[in-house]
Short mmCIF file of C-alpha atoms in Angstrom, two decimals:
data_model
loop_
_atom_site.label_atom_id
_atom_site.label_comp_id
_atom_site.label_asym_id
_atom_site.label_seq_id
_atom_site.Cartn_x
_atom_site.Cartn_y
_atom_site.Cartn_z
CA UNK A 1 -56.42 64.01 6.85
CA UNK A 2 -54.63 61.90 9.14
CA UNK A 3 -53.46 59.50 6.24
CA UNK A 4 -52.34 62.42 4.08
CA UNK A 5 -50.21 63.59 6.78
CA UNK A 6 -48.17 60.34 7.67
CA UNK A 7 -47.93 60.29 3.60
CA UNK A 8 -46.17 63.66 3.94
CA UNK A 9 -43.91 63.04 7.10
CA UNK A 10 -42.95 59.86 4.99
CA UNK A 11 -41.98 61.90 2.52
CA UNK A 12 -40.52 64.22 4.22
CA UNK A 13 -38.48 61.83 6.07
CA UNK A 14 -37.22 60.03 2.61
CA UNK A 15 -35.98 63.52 1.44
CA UNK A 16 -34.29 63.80 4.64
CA UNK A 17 -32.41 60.38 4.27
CA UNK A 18 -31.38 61.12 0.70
CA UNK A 19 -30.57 64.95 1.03
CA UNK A 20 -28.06 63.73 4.63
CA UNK A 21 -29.78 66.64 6.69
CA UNK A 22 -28.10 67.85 9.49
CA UNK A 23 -29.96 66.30 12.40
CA UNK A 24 -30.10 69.74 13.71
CA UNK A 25 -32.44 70.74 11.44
CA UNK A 26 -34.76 67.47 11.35
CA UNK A 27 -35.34 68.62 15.01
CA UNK A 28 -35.97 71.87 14.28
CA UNK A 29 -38.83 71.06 11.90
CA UNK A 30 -40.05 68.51 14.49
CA UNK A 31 -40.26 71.12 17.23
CA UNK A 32 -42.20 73.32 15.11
CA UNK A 33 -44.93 70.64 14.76
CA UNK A 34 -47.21 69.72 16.66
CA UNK A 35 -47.29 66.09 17.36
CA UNK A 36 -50.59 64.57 16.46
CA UNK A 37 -52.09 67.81 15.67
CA UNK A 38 -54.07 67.96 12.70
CA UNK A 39 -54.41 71.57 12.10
CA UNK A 40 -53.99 73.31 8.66
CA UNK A 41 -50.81 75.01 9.78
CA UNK A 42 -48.99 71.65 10.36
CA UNK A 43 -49.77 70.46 6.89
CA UNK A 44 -48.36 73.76 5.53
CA UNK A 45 -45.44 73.35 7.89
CA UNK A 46 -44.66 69.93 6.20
CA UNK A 47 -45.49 71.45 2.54
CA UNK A 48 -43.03 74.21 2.98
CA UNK A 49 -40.37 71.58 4.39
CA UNK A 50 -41.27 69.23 1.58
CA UNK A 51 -41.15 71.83 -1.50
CA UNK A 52 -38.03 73.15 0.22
CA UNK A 53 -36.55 69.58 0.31
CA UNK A 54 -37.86 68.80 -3.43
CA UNK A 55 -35.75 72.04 -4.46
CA UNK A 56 -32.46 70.97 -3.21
CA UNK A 57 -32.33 67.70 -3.94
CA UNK A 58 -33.07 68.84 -7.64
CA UNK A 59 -30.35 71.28 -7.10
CA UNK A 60 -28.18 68.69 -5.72
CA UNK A 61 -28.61 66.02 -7.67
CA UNK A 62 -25.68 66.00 -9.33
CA UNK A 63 -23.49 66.14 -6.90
CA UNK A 64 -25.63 63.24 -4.81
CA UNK A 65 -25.17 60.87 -7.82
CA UNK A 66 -21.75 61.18 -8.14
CA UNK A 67 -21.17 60.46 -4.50
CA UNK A 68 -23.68 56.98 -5.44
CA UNK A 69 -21.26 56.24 -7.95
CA UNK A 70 -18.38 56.64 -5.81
CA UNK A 71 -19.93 54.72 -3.63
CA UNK A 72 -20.13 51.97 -6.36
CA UNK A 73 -17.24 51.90 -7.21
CA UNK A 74 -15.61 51.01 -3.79
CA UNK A 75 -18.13 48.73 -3.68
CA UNK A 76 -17.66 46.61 -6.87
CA UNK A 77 -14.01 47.04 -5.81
CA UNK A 78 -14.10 45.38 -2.50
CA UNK A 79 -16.27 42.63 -4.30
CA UNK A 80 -13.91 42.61 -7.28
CA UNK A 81 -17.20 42.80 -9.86
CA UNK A 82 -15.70 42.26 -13.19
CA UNK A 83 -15.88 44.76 -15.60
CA UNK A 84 -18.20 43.43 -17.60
CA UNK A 85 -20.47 43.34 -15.18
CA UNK A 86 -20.07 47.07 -13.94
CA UNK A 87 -20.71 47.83 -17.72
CA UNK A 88 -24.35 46.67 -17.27
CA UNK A 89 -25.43 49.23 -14.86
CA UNK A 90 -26.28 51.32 -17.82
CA UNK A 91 -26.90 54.93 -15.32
CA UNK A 92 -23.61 54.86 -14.50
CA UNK A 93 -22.21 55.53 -17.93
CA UNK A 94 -25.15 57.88 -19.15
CA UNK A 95 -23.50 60.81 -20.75
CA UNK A 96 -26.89 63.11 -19.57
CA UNK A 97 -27.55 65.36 -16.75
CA UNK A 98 -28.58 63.45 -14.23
CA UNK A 99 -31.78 63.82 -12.87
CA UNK A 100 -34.09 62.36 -10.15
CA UNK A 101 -34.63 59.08 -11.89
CA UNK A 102 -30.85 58.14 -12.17
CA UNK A 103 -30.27 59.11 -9.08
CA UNK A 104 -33.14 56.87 -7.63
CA UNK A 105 -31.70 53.98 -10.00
CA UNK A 106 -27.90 54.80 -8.39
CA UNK A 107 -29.07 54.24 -4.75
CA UNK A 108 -31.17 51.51 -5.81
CA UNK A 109 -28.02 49.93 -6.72
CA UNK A 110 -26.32 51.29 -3.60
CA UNK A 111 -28.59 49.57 -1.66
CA UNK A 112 -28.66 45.88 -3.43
CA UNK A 113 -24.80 45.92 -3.37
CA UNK A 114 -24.78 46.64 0.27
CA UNK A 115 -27.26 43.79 0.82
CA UNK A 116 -25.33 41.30 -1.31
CA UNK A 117 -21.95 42.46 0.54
CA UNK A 118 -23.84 41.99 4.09
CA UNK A 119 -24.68 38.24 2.50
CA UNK A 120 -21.10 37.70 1.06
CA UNK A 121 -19.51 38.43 4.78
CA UNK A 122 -19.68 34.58 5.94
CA UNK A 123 -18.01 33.08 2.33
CA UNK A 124 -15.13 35.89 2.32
CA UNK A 125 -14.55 35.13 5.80
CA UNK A 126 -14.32 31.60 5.03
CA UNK A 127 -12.40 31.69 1.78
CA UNK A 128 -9.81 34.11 3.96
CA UNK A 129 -9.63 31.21 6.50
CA UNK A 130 -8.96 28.66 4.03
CA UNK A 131 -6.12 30.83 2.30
CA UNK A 132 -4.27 31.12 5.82
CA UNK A 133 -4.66 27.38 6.13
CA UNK A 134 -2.96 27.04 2.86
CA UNK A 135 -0.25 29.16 3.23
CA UNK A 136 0.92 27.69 6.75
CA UNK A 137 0.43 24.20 5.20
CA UNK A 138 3.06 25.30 2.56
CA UNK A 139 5.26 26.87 5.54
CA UNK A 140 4.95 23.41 7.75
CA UNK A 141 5.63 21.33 4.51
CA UNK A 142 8.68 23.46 3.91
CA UNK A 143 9.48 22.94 7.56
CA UNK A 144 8.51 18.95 7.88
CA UNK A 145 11.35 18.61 4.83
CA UNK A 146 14.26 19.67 7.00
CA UNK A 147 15.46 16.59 8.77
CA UNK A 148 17.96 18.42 10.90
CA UNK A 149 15.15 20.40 12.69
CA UNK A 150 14.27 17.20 14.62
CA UNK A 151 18.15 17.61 16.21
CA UNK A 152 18.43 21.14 16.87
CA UNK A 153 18.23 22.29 20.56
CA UNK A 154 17.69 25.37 22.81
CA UNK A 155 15.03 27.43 23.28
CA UNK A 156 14.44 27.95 19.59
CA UNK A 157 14.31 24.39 18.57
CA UNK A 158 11.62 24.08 21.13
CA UNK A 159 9.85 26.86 19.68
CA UNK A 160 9.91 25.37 16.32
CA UNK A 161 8.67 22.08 17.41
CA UNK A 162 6.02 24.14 19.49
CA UNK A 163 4.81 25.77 16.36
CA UNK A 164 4.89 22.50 14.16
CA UNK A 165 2.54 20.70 16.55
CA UNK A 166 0.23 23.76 16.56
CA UNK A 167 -0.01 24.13 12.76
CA UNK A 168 -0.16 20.33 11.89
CA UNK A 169 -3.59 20.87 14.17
CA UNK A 170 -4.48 24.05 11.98
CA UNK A 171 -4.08 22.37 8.91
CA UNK A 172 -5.99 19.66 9.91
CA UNK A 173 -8.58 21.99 9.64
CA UNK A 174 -8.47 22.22 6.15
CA UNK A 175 -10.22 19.60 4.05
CA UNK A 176 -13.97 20.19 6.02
CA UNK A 177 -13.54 23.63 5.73
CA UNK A 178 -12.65 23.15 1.62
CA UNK A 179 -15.75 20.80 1.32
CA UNK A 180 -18.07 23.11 3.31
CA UNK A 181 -16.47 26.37 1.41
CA UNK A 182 -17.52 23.94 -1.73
CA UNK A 183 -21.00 23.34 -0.79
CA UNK A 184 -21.96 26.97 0.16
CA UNK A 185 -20.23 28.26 -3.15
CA UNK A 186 -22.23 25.88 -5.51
CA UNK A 187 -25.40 27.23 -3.44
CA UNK A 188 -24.27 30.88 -3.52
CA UNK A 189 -24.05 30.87 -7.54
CA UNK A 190 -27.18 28.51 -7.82
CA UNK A 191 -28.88 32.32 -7.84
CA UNK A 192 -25.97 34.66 -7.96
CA UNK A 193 -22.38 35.69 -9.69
CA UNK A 194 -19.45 33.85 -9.09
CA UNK A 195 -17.24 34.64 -5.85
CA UNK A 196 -14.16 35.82 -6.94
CA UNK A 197 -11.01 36.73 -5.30
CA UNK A 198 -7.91 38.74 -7.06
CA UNK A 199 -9.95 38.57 -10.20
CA UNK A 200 -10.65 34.93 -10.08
CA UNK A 201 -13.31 32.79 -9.86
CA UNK A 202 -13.07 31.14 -6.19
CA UNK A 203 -14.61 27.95 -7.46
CA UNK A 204 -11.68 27.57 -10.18
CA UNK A 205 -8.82 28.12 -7.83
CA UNK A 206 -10.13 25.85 -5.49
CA UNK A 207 -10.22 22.96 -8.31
CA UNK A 208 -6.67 24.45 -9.25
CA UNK A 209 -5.34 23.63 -5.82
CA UNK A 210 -6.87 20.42 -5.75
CA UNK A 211 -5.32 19.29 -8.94
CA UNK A 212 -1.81 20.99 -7.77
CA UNK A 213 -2.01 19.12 -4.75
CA UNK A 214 -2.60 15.98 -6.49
CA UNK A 215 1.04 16.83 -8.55
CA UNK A 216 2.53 17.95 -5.59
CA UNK A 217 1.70 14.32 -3.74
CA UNK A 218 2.71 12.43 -6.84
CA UNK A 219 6.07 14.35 -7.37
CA UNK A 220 6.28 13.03 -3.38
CA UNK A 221 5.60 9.49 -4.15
CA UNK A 222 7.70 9.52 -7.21
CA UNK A 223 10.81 10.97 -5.27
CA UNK A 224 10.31 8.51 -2.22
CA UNK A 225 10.39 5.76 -4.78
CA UNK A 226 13.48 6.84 -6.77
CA UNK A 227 15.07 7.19 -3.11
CA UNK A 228 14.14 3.71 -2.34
CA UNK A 229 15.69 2.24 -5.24
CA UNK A 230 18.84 4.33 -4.80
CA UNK A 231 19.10 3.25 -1.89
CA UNK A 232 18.77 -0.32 -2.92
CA UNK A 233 21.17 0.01 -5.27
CA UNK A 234 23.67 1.31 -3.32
CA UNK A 235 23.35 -1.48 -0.66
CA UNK A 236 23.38 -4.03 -4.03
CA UNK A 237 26.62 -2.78 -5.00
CA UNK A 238 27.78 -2.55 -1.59
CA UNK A 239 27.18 -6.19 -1.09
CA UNK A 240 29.07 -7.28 -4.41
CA UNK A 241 32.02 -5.07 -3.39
CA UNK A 242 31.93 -7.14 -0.08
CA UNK A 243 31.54 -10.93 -2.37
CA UNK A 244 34.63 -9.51 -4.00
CA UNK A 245 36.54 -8.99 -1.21
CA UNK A 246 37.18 -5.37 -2.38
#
């Protein structure tokens, strides 16, 4: 007897959970049983409470698995699931009633989404840090090619410098935190989808940048050199002007 009971307070309990009852009435229905008493008129307490509880959510059902899929939707939006992917959730797009069984698929998928966005937290929060790096490293590059910064004075100038110094630390930052991003995103889709961000595959842009990087650097290089030998030039013809006596 004792086992069928905690069977139906489990129940009971589960109905609760999926139904959202007021807490009001949970304690209600707790105050009206005994606790620990094994008496015939608690177990028809807990049958009336259970039948009642069966009835609504049957009655309700519809309206509980539409807020599921609402729920799934800002969920595969805030984790940017392709569409492809949402299209495999096949309860989602039934075109029938729904009844107790797609609802108990819906928060089945609820709940797996919420786990997986509890397990994405540290790689967002890491792919977020890594996009502020980049963006201030593009700011202090922009900064680092004005010469006449370097004789600019006042409080302002001392500012700038101020935040240059800061942000070349910062950016300092960035190629551990790329390789460790790396590391945990080839071990992240070793069992699961790809991370993306704005629609993208994180993985991809980060070999994008990389490779942009690379052009960036060798655009550099190539415009230091052609500097150089302008400036060569222009002390070579200097010097002949000079032979000449011109």
């Amino acid at each position: 007897r004792l086992a069928n009971l905690s069977a139906l307070g489990e129940e009971i309990s589960l109905l609760w959970e999926r139904l959202g009852v007021a807490e009001a009435r949970q304690l209600e229905f707790r105050g009206a049983v005994k606790t620990g008493a094994l008496a015939r008129a608690t177990f028809a307490l807990g049958e009336r409470e259970r039948d009642k509880l069966r009835a609504e959510l049957a009655e309700k059902c519809g309206d509980l698995v539409g807020r599921a899929r609402a729920r799934l939707d800002a969920l595969w939006d805030e984790m940017q699931v392709p569409a492809a992917d949402r299209r495999k959730f096949a309860p989602y797009h039934a075109t029938t009633p729904p009844d107790e069984a797609a609802l108990a698929a819906h928060e089945t998928e609820v709940a797996r989404l919420e786990e997986r966005k509890e397990q994405l937290q540290p790689l967002l929060k890491l792919i977020e840090r890594r996009e502020e790096l980049l963006l201030e490293r593009t700011a202090l590059s922009a900064l680092q090619k004005d010469p006449g910064r370097l004789l600019r004075r006042g409080p302002g100038a001392a500012a700038e410098r101020k935040y240059e110094n800061e942000a070349m630390r910062r950016v300092k930052q960035l190629p551990k935190l790329t390789e460790k991003l790396f590391e945990k995103l080839v071990e992240w889709e070793a069992t699961e989808s790809p991370v993306l961000r704005d629609g993208l595959r994180y993985l991809d842009k980060m070999d994008d940048d990389k490779k942009q990087a690379a052009e960036e650097k060798a655009a550099e290089r190539q415009a230091k050199k052609l500097a150089a030998t302008a400036r060569k030039q222009k002390l070579k013809d200097h010097n002949e002007l000079v032979c000449t006596g011109v």
